[in-house]
Short mmCIF file of C-alpha atoms and ligand atoms in Angstrom, two decimals:
data_model
loop_
_atom_site.label_atom_id
_atom_site.label_comp_id
_atom_site.label_asym_id
_atom_site.label_seq_id
_atom_site.Cartn_x
_atom_site.Cartn_y
_atom_site.Cartn_z
CA UNK M 253 27.34 17.22 4.24
CA UNK M 254 24.70 16.93 6.97
CA UNK M 255 24.84 16.13 10.70
CA UNK M 256 24.53 12.46 9.94
CA UNK M 257 27.77 12.40 7.92
CA UNK M 258 29.66 14.64 10.39
CA UNK M 259 28.75 12.37 13.28
CA UNK M 260 29.84 9.29 11.29
CA UNK M 261 33.24 10.80 10.51
CA UNK M 262 33.71 11.83 14.14
CA UNK M 263 32.65 8.44 15.50
CA UNK M 264 34.74 6.70 12.83
CA UNK M 265 37.82 8.67 13.90
CA UNK M 266 37.29 7.64 17.50
CA UNK M 267 36.85 4.03 16.43
CA UNK M 268 40.12 3.99 14.45
CA UNK M 269 41.92 5.54 17.44
CA UNK M 270 40.47 2.97 19.84
CA UNK M 271 41.32 0.07 17.56
CA UNK M 272 44.84 1.40 17.19
CA UNK M 273 45.26 1.74 20.99
CA UNK M 274 43.52 -1.59 21.57
CA UNK M 275 45.67 -3.51 19.14
CA UNK M 276 48.85 -1.87 20.51
CA UNK M 277 47.86 -3.01 23.99
CA UNK M 278 47.03 -6.52 22.85
CA UNK M 279 50.42 -6.67 21.18
CA UNK M 280 52.17 -5.44 24.32
CA UNK M 281 50.25 -7.87 26.50
CA UNK M 282 50.99 -10.82 24.27
CA UNK M 283 54.68 -9.86 24.24
CA UNK M 284 54.75 -9.74 28.01
CA UNK M 285 52.79 -12.97 28.43
CA UNK M 286 54.90 -14.93 25.97
CA UNK M 287 58.09 -13.62 27.57
CA UNK M 288 57.21 -13.73 31.26
CA UNK M 289 54.58 -16.33 31.93
CA UNK M 290 54.11 -19.99 31.69
CA UNK M 291 50.60 -20.58 30.50
CA UNK M 292 50.61 -24.02 32.04
CA UNK M 293 49.31 -22.30 35.25
CA UNK M 294 45.90 -22.53 33.60
CA UNK M 295 46.02 -25.92 35.12
CA UNK M 296 44.90 -29.16 33.82
CA UNK M 297 43.00 -27.69 30.89
CA UNK M 298 45.81 -28.19 28.47
CA UNK M 299 43.72 -27.27 25.49
CA UNK M 300 42.94 -23.75 26.77
CA UNK M 301 46.52 -23.23 27.79
CA UNK M 302 47.72 -24.41 24.39
CA UNK M 303 45.27 -22.26 22.47
CA UNK M 304 46.08 -19.11 24.44
CA UNK M 305 49.73 -19.72 23.96
CA UNK M 306 49.26 -20.11 20.22
CA UNK M 307 47.22 -16.90 20.05
CA UNK M 308 49.67 -14.82 22.08
CA UNK M 309 52.68 -16.18 20.26
CA UNK M 310 50.92 -15.49 16.97
CA UNK M 311 50.01 -11.91 17.97
CA UNK M 312 53.50 -11.32 19.31
CA UNK M 313 55.12 -12.66 16.18
CA UNK M 314 52.92 -10.83 13.75
CA UNK M 315 52.15 -7.76 15.85
CA UNK M 316 52.75 -5.31 13.00
CA UNK M 317 50.44 -7.30 10.75
CA UNK M 318 47.97 -7.70 13.59
CA UNK M 319 47.71 -3.93 13.98
CA UNK M 320 47.33 -3.51 10.24
CA UNK M 321 44.72 -6.23 9.96
CA UNK M 322 42.75 -4.70 12.82
CA UNK M 323 42.93 -1.27 11.22
CA UNK M 324 41.96 -2.71 7.86
CA UNK M 325 38.96 -4.46 9.41
CA UNK M 326 38.06 -1.23 11.10
CA UNK M 327 38.30 0.71 7.83
CA UNK M 328 36.16 -1.90 6.06
CA UNK M 329 33.60 -1.58 8.82
CA UNK M 330 33.70 2.20 8.52
CA UNK M 331 33.37 2.13 4.74
CA UNK M 332 30.42 -0.23 5.07
CA UNK M 333 28.81 1.95 7.69
CA UNK M 334 29.36 5.10 5.64
CA UNK M 335 27.89 3.43 2.56
CA UNK M 336 24.97 2.23 4.63
CA UNK M 337 24.51 5.67 6.16
CA UNK M 338 24.63 7.27 2.74
CA UNK M 339 22.17 4.72 1.33
CA UNK M 340 19.78 5.18 4.24
CA UNK M 341 19.87 8.96 4.07
CA UNK M 342 19.71 8.98 0.25
CA UNK M 343 16.82 6.54 -0.06
CA UNK M 344 14.91 7.95 2.88
CA UNK M 345 15.18 11.35 1.19
CA UNK M 346 13.99 9.84 -2.09
CA UNK M 347 11.23 7.99 -0.32
CA UNK M 348 10.16 11.19 1.38
CA UNK M 349 10.09 13.05 -1.92
CA UNK M 350 8.04 10.27 -3.51
CA UNK M 351 5.73 10.10 -0.52
CA UNK M 352 5.23 13.84 -0.75
CA UNK M 353 4.39 13.63 -4.43
CA UNK M 354 2.03 10.76 -3.72
CA UNK M 355 0.43 12.56 -0.84
CA UNK M 356 -0.22 15.67 -2.94
CA UNK M 357 -1.51 13.71 -5.83
CA UNK M 358 -2.96 10.62 -4.27
CA UNK M 359 -4.30 11.95 -1.00
CA UNK M 360 -7.86 10.87 -0.48
CA UNK M 361 -10.42 13.61 -0.12
CA UNK M 362 -14.06 12.82 0.52
CA UNK M 363 -15.05 16.17 -0.97
CA UNK M 364 -13.49 15.14 -4.27
CA UNK M 365 -15.57 11.96 -4.33
CA UNK M 366 -18.69 13.87 -3.35
CA UNK M 367 -18.12 16.37 -6.19
CA UNK M 368 -17.50 13.60 -8.71
CA UNK M 369 -20.77 11.82 -7.86
CA UNK M 370 -22.60 15.14 -7.90
CA UNK M 371 -21.24 15.87 -11.36
CA UNK M 372 -22.28 12.40 -12.51
CA UNK M 373 -25.91 13.36 -12.70
CA UNK M 374 -27.18 15.25 -15.72
CA UNK M 375 -30.34 17.34 -15.67
CA UNK M 376 -32.36 14.57 -17.29
CA UNK M 377 -30.97 11.98 -14.84
CA UNK M 378 -28.37 10.48 -17.10
CA UNK M 379 -25.05 9.37 -15.57
CA UNK M 380 -21.84 10.80 -16.99
CA UNK M 381 -19.28 8.04 -17.30
CA UNK M 382 -16.33 10.40 -16.99
CA UNK M 383 -17.41 11.57 -13.53
CA UNK M 384 -18.46 8.05 -12.49
CA UNK M 385 -14.91 6.94 -13.21
CA UNK M 386 -13.51 9.99 -11.39
CA UNK M 387 -15.57 9.06 -8.31
CA UNK M 388 -14.10 5.55 -8.32
CA UNK M 389 -10.62 6.90 -8.84
CA UNK M 390 -11.06 8.98 -5.71
CA UNK M 391 -12.29 5.97 -3.75
CA UNK M 392 -9.33 3.90 -4.85
CA UNK M 393 -7.03 6.53 -3.35
CA UNK M 394 -8.67 5.74 -0.04
CA UNK M 395 -8.18 2.03 -0.57
CA UNK M 396 -4.51 2.60 -1.36
CA UNK M 397 -3.93 4.32 1.96
CA UNK M 398 -5.01 1.13 3.74
CA UNK M 399 -1.94 -0.87 2.71
CA UNK M 400 -0.99 -3.75 0.50
CA UNK M 401 -3.51 -6.17 2.04
CA UNK M 402 -6.14 -4.33 0.03
CA UNK M 403 -3.99 -4.44 -3.10
CA UNK M 404 -5.93 -7.25 -4.78
CA UNK M 405 -9.17 -5.27 -4.42
CA UNK M 406 -7.59 -2.04 -5.61
CA UNK M 407 -5.98 -3.84 -8.57
CA UNK M 408 -9.31 -5.24 -9.73
CA UNK M 409 -11.02 -1.87 -9.41
CA UNK M 410 -8.16 -0.13 -11.26
CA UNK M 411 -8.33 -2.68 -14.09
CA UNK M 412 -12.02 -2.02 -14.48
CA UNK M 413 -11.56 1.72 -14.45
CA UNK M 414 -8.84 1.43 -17.07
CA UNK M 415 -11.17 -0.49 -19.36
CA UNK M 416 -13.77 2.26 -19.08
CA UNK M 417 -11.20 5.04 -19.57
CA UNK M 418 -9.91 3.25 -22.64
CA UNK M 419 -13.42 3.14 -24.09
CA UNK M 420 -14.04 6.78 -23.17
CA UNK M 421 -10.85 7.89 -24.91
CA UNK M 422 -11.19 5.49 -27.82
CA UNK M 423 -12.42 6.17 -31.33
CA UNK M 424 -16.02 5.57 -30.22
CA UNK M 425 -15.61 7.70 -27.11
CA UNK M 426 -18.63 9.84 -28.01
CA UNK M 427 -20.83 6.75 -27.50
CA UNK M 428 -19.59 6.48 -23.93
CA UNK M 429 -20.45 9.92 -22.62
CA UNK M 430 -23.22 8.60 -20.39
CA UNK M 431 -24.04 5.14 -19.08
CA UNK M 432 -27.32 5.37 -21.02
CA UNK M 433 -25.54 6.06 -24.32
CA UNK M 434 -23.03 3.28 -23.59
CA UNK M 435 -25.79 0.71 -23.00
CA UNK M 436 -27.59 1.77 -26.17
CA UNK M 437 -24.44 1.66 -28.27
CA UNK M 438 -23.05 -1.65 -26.98
CA UNK M 439 -26.39 -3.45 -27.09
CA UNK M 440 -27.23 -2.06 -30.51
CA UNK M 441 -23.89 -3.21 -31.90
CA UNK M 442 -23.81 -6.59 -30.16
CA UNK M 443 -20.81 -5.60 -28.15
CA UNK M 444 -22.08 -7.22 -24.93
CA UNK M 445 -22.03 -10.92 -23.99
CA UNK M 446 -25.49 -11.42 -22.54
CA UNK M 447 -25.56 -15.04 -21.47
CA UNK M 448 -22.07 -16.47 -21.49
CA UNK M 449 -18.58 -15.08 -21.78
CA UNK M 450 -17.55 -14.60 -25.37
CA UNK M 451 -15.61 -12.06 -27.35
CA UNK M 452 -16.79 -9.07 -25.36
CA UNK M 453 -15.27 -9.72 -21.94
CA UNK M 454 -14.16 -6.14 -21.72
CA UNK M 455 -17.39 -4.50 -22.75
CA UNK M 456 -18.27 -1.25 -21.02
CA UNK M 457 -21.60 -2.67 -19.80
CA UNK M 458 -20.10 -5.75 -18.17
CA UNK M 459 -17.26 -3.79 -16.62
CA UNK M 460 -19.50 -1.08 -15.25
CA UNK M 461 -21.86 -3.70 -13.82
CA UNK M 462 -19.04 -4.94 -11.54
CA UNK M 463 -18.43 -1.42 -10.25
CA UNK M 464 -22.15 -0.84 -9.99
CA UNK M 465 -22.50 -3.81 -7.63
CA UNK M 466 -19.60 -2.45 -5.60
CA UNK M 467 -21.35 0.90 -5.44
CA UNK M 468 -24.18 -0.75 -3.55
CA UNK M 469 -21.63 -2.07 -1.07
CA UNK M 470 -20.25 1.44 -0.72
CA UNK M 471 -23.66 2.94 -0.09
CA UNK M 472 -24.46 0.38 2.61
CA UNK M 473 -21.06 0.68 4.21
CA UNK M 474 -21.02 4.47 4.31
CA UNK M 475 -24.49 4.54 5.77
CA UNK M 476 -23.38 2.21 8.57
CA UNK M 477 -20.29 4.33 9.13
CA UNK M 478 -22.32 7.51 9.29
CA UNK M 479 -24.85 6.20 11.78
CA UNK M 480 -22.49 4.15 13.93
CA UNK M 481 -21.35 5.04 17.43
CA UNK M 482 -17.79 6.15 18.17
CA UNK M 483 -16.74 2.64 19.14
CA UNK M 484 -18.38 1.02 16.11
CA UNK M 485 -16.22 -1.57 14.36
CA UNK M 486 -15.45 -0.69 10.74
CA UNK M 487 -14.54 -4.32 10.01
CA UNK M 488 -18.01 -5.47 11.05
CA UNK M 489 -19.75 -2.65 9.15
CA UNK M 490 -17.72 -3.44 6.06
CA UNK M 491 -18.33 -7.19 6.29
CA UNK M 492 -22.07 -6.73 6.86
CA UNK M 493 -22.36 -4.37 3.89
CA UNK M 494 -20.33 -6.78 1.76
CA UNK M 495 -22.41 -9.82 2.72
CA UNK M 496 -25.55 -7.90 1.90
CA UNK M 497 -24.37 -6.84 -1.56
CA UNK M 498 -21.23 -7.92 -3.38
CA UNK M 499 -20.58 -11.24 -1.67
CA UNK M 500 -23.25 -13.11 -3.64
CA UNK M 501 -21.34 -12.40 -6.87
CA UNK M 502 -17.98 -13.58 -5.58
CA UNK M 503 -16.57 -17.10 -5.33
CA UNK M 504 -15.59 -18.59 -1.97
CA UNK M 505 -11.92 -17.71 -2.24
CA UNK M 506 -12.57 -14.00 -2.90
CA UNK M 507 -15.09 -13.88 -0.06
CA UNK M 508 -12.53 -15.36 2.33
CA UNK M 509 -9.74 -13.02 1.17
CA UNK M 510 -12.05 -10.00 1.45
CA UNK M 511 -13.20 -11.14 4.91
CA UNK M 512 -9.61 -11.36 6.09
CA UNK M 513 -8.76 -7.94 4.65
CA UNK M 514 -11.74 -6.36 6.42
CA UNK M 515 -10.30 -7.49 9.78
CA UNK M 516 -7.33 -5.20 9.12
CA UNK M 517 -9.37 -2.06 8.59
CA UNK M 518 -8.48 0.83 10.90
CA UNK M 519 -10.84 1.84 13.67
CA UNK M 520 -13.72 4.26 13.04
CA UNK M 521 -11.81 7.33 14.25
CA UNK M 522 -8.75 6.65 12.09
CA UNK M 523 -11.07 5.87 9.21
CA UNK M 524 -12.79 9.23 9.50
CA UNK M 525 -9.45 11.00 9.72
CA UNK M 526 -8.26 9.55 6.39
CA UNK M 527 -11.22 11.27 4.75
CA UNK M 528 -9.48 14.63 5.12
CA UNK M 529 -12.58 16.58 5.93
CA UNK M 530 -12.09 17.76 9.49
CA UNK M 531 -13.80 16.72 12.71
CA UNK M 532 -15.86 13.54 12.97
CA UNK M 533 -19.01 15.67 12.93
CA UNK M 534 -17.94 17.29 9.67
CA UNK M 535 -17.19 13.91 8.10
CA UNK M 536 -20.57 12.57 9.20
CA UNK M 537 -22.25 15.66 7.72
CA UNK M 538 -20.43 15.24 4.42
CA UNK M 539 -21.31 11.55 4.33
CA UNK M 540 -24.91 12.66 4.77
CA UNK M 541 -24.55 14.63 1.52
CA UNK M 542 -22.60 11.97 -0.37
CA UNK M 543 -24.75 8.91 0.39
CA UNK M 544 -27.98 10.17 -1.30
CA UNK M 545 -25.96 11.08 -4.40
CA UNK M 546 -24.30 7.66 -4.52
CA UNK M 547 -27.67 6.07 -3.93
CA UNK M 548 -29.26 8.01 -6.77
CA UNK M 549 -26.50 7.10 -9.22
CA UNK M 550 -26.90 3.48 -8.11
CA UNK M 551 -30.69 3.50 -8.53
CA UNK M 552 -30.60 5.07 -11.99
CA UNK M 553 -28.05 2.49 -13.17
CA UNK M 554 -29.95 -0.37 -11.55
CA UNK M 555 -33.19 0.57 -13.31
CA UNK M 556 -31.39 1.03 -16.63
CA UNK M 557 -29.66 -2.36 -16.42
CA UNK M 558 -32.90 -4.05 -15.33
CA UNK M 559 -34.73 -2.55 -18.32
CA UNK M 560 -32.09 -4.03 -20.63
CA UNK M 561 -31.89 -7.37 -18.82
CA UNK M 562 -28.27 -6.76 -18.04
CA UNK M 563 -28.12 -7.27 -14.29
CA UNK M 564 -26.56 -10.72 -14.67
CA UNK M 565 -23.99 -10.12 -17.40
CA UNK M 566 -21.43 -12.94 -17.27
C1 LIG C 280 -15.81 7.50 1.41
C2 LIG C 280 -14.66 6.66 1.56
C3 LIG C 280 -14.75 5.53 2.47
C4 LIG C 280 -14.82 4.24 1.87
C5 LIG C 280 -13.80 4.04 0.86
C6 LIG C 280 -13.93 2.74 0.22
C7 LIG C 280 -12.99 2.63 -0.86
C8 LIG C 280 -13.33 1.50 -1.71
C9 LIG C 280 -12.67 1.55 -2.98
C10 LIG C 280 -12.83 0.62 -3.86
C11 LIG C 280 -13.73 -0.53 -3.62
C12 LIG C 280 -13.36 -1.68 -4.41
C13 LIG C 280 -14.28 -2.00 -5.46
C14 LIG C 280 -14.07 -3.39 -5.86
C15 LIG C 280 -14.73 -3.70 -7.14
C16 LIG C 280 -14.94 -5.15 -7.23
C17 LIG C 280 -15.52 -5.54 -8.52
C18 LIG C 280 -15.74 -7.03 -8.53
O1 LIG C 280 -16.71 -7.49 -7.98
N1 LIG C 280 -14.83 -7.78 -9.14
C19 LIG C 280 -14.88 -9.22 -9.10
C20 LIG C 280 -15.49 -9.75 -10.37
O2 LIG C 280 -14.79 -9.29 -11.48
P1 LIG C 280 -14.73 -10.18 -12.81
O3 LIG C 280 -13.84 -11.34 -12.50
O4 LIG C 280 -16.11 -10.62 -13.11
O5 LIG C 280 -14.14 -9.30 -13.84
C21 LIG C 280 -13.50 -9.75 -8.89
O6 LIG C 280 -13.50 -11.14 -8.92
C22 LIG C 280 -13.08 -9.22 -7.57
C23 LIG C 280 -11.87 -9.16 -7.17
C24 LIG C 280 -11.43 -8.41 -5.93
C25 LIG C 280 -12.23 -8.57 -4.71
C26 LIG C 280 -13.21 -7.52 -4.48
C27 LIG C 280 -13.70 -7.49 -3.06
C28 LIG C 280 -14.51 -6.28 -2.86
C29 LIG C 280 -14.67 -5.94 -1.43
C30 LIG C 280 -15.38 -4.64 -1.21
C31 LIG C 280 -14.51 -3.49 -1.02
C32 LIG C 280 -13.73 -3.49 0.23
C33 LIG C 280 -13.00 -2.23 0.47
C34 LIG C 280 -12.71 -2.07 1.88
C35 LIG C 280 -12.14 -0.75 2.23
C36 LIG C 280 -12.95 0.12 3.05
#
């Protein structure tokens, strides 16, 4: 039993006592009024006088029941309140536990993203798919901290990541170690729809291309964020980066929805705080490390896709 419950029992006791006293007084008053007074002094308003008389006579007549009904109502109210109090404390505790688990597990950390993109690059400039996916997973954690307005974006990114993870863990997983090996394998085995959507809508190449385009947005956005002044507007930076990159691949309705979501982005300071790095200067310094890595991964993929005529996969 915690303070919450103790206080409810105490307040409940007082309430029952007050209702008991109150109803006893009402009973006594109604007895006196019905016995001693003529309610016609309420003047010409016969309806009021009549109604009051009916009420007092009723209370007087059924005073024992009246007290019981009042106490019963009071007990119902108390039971409801206790249930509500229990539910609130129980679910808030559960919510807290879940939030804690989420925060341990799902807390965004820029360093994690930086490490993932660093690990992406092999010595001979190939891109490891496993770390590419890990980088995106980290970024989605950030998106998830921004609230449900960004849910449709996060959902699409998660779906794409799941497709890639499925391929990575599938029976041909060894063909998906790097983006280069994936392109070679899928093209060589006609697993990519090159001109129009067909049987391979969930090919690794097509799926990765969507994330690859988004990576360009990320690079542009982070660069704006890094170089902006303290009062820079994240919504404007995000929209400008989007219009310069991803927007041309999206239909009108997605562009509008994305534009509206951008307006709800937190301010620059709050944005930097979510990165869990430290002071603004430290975040800016880490962004300075992350952006060239992201840019390199982007450039390598861009060149590879261009060489295989895959920049416009349907
Ligand atoms: C260092 C951290 C700071 C920045 C953190 C940013 C976190 C961003 C995390 C994820 C970005 C979302 C990536 C979205 C991938 C979109 C892929 C795509 O273009 N999908 C479209 C086409 O797919 P198919 O139909 O051909 O399969 C799909 O139609 C799109 C649907 C959703 C809308 C996507 C809007 C993208 C807006 C750009 C990201 C805004 C994030 C703002 C948060 C700062």
